[in-house]
mmCIF file of C-alpha atoms in Angstrom:
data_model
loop_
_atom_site.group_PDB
_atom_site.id
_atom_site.type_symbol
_atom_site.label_atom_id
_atom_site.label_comp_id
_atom_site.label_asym_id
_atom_site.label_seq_id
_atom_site.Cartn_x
_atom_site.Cartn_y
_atom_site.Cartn_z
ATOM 1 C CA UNK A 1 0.000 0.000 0.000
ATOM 2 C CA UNK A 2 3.077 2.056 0.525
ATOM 3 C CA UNK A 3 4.308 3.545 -2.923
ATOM 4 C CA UNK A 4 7.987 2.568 -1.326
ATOM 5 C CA UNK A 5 7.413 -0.365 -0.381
ATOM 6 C CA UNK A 6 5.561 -1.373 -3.252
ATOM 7 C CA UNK A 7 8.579 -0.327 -5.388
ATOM 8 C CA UNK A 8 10.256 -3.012 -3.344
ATOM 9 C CA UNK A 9 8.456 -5.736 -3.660
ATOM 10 C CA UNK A 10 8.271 -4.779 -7.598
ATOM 11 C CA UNK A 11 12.048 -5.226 -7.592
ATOM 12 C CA UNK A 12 12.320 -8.669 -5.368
ATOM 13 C CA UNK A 13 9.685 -9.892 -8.423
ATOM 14 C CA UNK A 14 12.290 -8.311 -10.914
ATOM 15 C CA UNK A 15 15.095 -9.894 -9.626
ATOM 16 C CA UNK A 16 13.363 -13.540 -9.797
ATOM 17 C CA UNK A 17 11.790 -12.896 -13.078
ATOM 18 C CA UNK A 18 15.378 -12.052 -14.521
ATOM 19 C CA UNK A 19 17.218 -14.926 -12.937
ATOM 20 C CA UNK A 20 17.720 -17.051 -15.596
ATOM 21 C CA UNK A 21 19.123 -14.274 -17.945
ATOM 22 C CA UNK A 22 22.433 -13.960 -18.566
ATOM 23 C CA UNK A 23 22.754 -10.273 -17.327
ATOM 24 C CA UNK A 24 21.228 -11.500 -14.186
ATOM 25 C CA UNK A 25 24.115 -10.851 -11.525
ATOM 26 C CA UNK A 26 24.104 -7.378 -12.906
ATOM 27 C CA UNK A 27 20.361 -6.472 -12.842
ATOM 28 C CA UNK A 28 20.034 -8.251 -9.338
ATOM 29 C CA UNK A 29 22.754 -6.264 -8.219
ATOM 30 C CA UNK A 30 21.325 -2.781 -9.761
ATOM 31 C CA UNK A 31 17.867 -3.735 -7.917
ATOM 32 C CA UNK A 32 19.754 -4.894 -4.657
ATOM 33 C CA UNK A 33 21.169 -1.499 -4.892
ATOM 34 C CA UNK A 34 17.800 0.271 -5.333
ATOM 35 C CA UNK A 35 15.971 -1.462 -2.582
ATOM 36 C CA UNK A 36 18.925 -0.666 -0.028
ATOM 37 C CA UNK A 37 18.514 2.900 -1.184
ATOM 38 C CA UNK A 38 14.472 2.801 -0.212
ATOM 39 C CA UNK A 39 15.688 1.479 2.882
ATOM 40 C CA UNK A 40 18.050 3.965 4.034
ATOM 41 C CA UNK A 41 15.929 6.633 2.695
ATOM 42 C CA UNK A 42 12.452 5.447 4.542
ATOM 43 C CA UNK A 43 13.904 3.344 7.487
ATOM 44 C CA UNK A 44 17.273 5.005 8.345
ATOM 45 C CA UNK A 45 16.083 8.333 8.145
ATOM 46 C CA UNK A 46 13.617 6.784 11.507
ATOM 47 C CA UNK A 47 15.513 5.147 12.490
ATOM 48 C CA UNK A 48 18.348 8.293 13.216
ATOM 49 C CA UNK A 49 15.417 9.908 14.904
ATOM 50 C CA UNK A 50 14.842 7.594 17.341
ATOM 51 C CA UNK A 51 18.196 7.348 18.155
ATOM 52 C CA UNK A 52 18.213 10.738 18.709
ATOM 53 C CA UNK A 53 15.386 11.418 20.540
ATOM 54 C CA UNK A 54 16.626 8.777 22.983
ATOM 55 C CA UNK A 55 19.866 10.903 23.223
ATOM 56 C CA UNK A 56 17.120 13.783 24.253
ATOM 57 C CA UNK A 57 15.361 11.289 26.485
ATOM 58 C CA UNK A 58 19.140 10.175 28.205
ATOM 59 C CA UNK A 59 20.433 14.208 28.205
ATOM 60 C CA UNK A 60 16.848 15.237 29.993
ATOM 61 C CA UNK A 61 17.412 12.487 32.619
ATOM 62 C CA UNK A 62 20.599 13.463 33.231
ATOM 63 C CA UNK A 63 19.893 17.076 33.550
ATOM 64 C CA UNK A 64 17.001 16.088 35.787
ATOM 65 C CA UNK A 65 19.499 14.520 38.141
ATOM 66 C CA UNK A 66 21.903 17.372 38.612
ATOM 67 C CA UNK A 67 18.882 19.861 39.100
ATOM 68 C CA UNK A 68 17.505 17.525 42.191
ATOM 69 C CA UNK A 69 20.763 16.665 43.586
ATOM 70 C CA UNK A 70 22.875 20.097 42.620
ATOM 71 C CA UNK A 71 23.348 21.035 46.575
ATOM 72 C CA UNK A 72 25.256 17.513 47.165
ATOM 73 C CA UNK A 73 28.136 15.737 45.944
ATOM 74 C CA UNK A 74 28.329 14.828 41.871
ATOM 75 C CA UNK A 75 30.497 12.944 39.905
ATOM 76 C CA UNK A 76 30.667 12.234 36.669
ATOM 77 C CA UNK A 77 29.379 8.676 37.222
ATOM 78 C CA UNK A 78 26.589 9.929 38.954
ATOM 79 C CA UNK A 79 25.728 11.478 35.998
ATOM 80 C CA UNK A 80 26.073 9.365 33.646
ATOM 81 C CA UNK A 81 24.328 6.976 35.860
ATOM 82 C CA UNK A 82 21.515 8.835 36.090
ATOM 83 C CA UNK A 83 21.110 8.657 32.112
ATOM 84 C CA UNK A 84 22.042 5.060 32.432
ATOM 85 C CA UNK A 85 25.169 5.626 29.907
ATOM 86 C CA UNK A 86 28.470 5.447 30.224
ATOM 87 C CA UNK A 87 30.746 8.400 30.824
ATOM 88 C CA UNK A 88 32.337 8.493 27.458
ATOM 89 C CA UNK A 89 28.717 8.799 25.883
ATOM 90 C CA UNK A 90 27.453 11.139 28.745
ATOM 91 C CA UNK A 91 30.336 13.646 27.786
ATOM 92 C CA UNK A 92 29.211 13.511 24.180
ATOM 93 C CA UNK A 93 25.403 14.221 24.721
ATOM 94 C CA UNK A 94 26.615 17.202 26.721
ATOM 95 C CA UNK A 95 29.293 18.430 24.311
ATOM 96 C CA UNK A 96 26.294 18.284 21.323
ATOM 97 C CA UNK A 97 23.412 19.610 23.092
ATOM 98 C CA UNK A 98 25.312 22.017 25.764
ATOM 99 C CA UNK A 99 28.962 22.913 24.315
ATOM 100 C CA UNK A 100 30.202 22.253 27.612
ATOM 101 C CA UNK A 101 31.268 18.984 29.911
ATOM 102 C CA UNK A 102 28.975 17.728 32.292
ATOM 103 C CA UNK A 103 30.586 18.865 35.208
ATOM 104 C CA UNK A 104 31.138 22.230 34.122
ATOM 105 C CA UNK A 105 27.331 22.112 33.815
ATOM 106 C CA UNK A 106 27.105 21.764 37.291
ATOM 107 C CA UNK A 107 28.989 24.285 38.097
ATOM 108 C CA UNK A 108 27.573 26.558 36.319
ATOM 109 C CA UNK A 109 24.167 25.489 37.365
ATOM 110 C CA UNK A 110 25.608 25.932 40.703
ATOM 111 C CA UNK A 111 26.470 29.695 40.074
ATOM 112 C CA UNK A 112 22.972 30.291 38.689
ATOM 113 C CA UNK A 113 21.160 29.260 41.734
ATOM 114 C CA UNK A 114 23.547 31.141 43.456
ATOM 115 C CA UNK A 115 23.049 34.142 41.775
ATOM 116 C CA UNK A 116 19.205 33.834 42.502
ATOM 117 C CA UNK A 117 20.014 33.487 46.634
ATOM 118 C CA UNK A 118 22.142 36.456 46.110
ATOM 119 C CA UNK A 119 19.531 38.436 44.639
ATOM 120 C CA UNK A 120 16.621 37.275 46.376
ATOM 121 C CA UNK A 121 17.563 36.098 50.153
ATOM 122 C CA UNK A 122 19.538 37.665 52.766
ATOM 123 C CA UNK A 123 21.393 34.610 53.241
ATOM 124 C CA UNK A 124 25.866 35.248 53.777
ATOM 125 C CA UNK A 125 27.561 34.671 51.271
ATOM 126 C CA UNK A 126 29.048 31.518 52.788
ATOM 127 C CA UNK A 127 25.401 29.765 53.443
ATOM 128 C CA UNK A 128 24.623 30.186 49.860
ATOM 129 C CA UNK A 129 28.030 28.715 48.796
ATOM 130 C CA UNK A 130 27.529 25.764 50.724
ATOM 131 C CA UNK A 131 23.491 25.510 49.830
ATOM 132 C CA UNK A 132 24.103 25.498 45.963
ATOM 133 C CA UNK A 133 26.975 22.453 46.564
ATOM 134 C CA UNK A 134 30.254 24.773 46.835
ATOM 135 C CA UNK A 135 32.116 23.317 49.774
ATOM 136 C CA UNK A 136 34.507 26.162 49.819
ATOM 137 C CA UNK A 137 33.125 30.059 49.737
ATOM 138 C CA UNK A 138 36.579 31.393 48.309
ATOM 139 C CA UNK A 139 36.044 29.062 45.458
ATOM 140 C CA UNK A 140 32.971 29.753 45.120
ATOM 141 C CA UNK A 141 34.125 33.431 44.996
ATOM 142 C CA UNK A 142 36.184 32.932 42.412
ATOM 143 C CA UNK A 143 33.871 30.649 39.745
ATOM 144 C CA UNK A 144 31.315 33.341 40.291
ATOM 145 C CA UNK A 145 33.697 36.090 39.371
ATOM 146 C CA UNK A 146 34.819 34.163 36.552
ATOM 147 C CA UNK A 147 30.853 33.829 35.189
ATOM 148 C CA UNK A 148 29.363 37.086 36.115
ATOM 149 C CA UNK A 149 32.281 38.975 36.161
ATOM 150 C CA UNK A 150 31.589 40.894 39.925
ATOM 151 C CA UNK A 151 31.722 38.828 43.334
ATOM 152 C CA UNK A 152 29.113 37.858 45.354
ATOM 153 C CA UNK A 153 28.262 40.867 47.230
ATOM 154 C CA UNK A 154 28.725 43.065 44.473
ATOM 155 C CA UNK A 155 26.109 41.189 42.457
ATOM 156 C CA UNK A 156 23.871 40.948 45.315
ATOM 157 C CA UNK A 157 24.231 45.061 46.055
ATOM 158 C CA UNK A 158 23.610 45.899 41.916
ATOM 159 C CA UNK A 159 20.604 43.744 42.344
ATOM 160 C CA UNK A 160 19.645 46.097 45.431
ATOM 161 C CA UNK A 161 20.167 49.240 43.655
ATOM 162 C CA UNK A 162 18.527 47.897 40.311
ATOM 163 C CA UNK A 163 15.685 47.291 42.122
#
């Protein structure tokens, strides 16, 4: 019912309607060689999306596990756990989707709840360090000053005065 498949099934007749001729080997192959192109063309197009909407489905759960468990401890095996992948694939869904590794993705996850306690609690400096999953304020310090480009309290005072 299928126009492609049809076409195939059109061919497989072709192929033993022609086997007795003596350019059979040749037409065979020339209709072998048509079918696998329907194939890849119907099939393997699918079949690529699937794959890669279970790459979506394995990044989500990953990035589902670092946004519930971002305050504690994470390794990379967590993470890749969590997606049920190795670490050699987990690296690669993040370098496609995110441009980044998955631990700087925590990190930087890390800063942006930060930032949000900063601007929107009262909270030291060190609590909110220690409540996004820094376990050291000066390095915490220092990654924020890297991504934002002010420390702590001077992003917490410009959200003050913005305000």
């Amino acid at each position: 019912k299928t126009l492609w498949q049809a076409r195939i099934l059109q061919l497989v007749r072709n192929m033993y309607r022609v086997k007795d001729s003596p350019t059979a080997p040749l037409q065979t192959l020339a209709d072998f060689a048509e079918i696998w192109a329907l194939l890849y063309e119907h099939t393997g197009q699918a079949a690529q999306r699937t794959a890669e909407d279970q790459d979506l489905t394995i990044t989500k759960n990953m990035i589902g596990f670092i946004q519930q468990h971002y305050e504690q401890h994470i390794t990379l095996e967590d993470i890749a756990a969590a997606g049920a992948v190795g670490q050699s694939k987990c690296c690669q869904l993040f370098a496609r989707y995110y441009r980044i590794s998955p631990i700087n993705y925590v990190k930087e996850y890390r800063l942006d709840q930060g930032a949000y306690l900063l601007r929107h609690t009262d909270r030291p400096v060190t609590e909110v360090a220690l409540s996004v999953g820094f376990s050291d304020t000066s390095y915490f310090t220092k990654c924020f000053r890297q991504w934002s480009g002010r420390t702590p309290r001077d992003y917490r005072q410009e959200g003050r005065a913005g305000a």
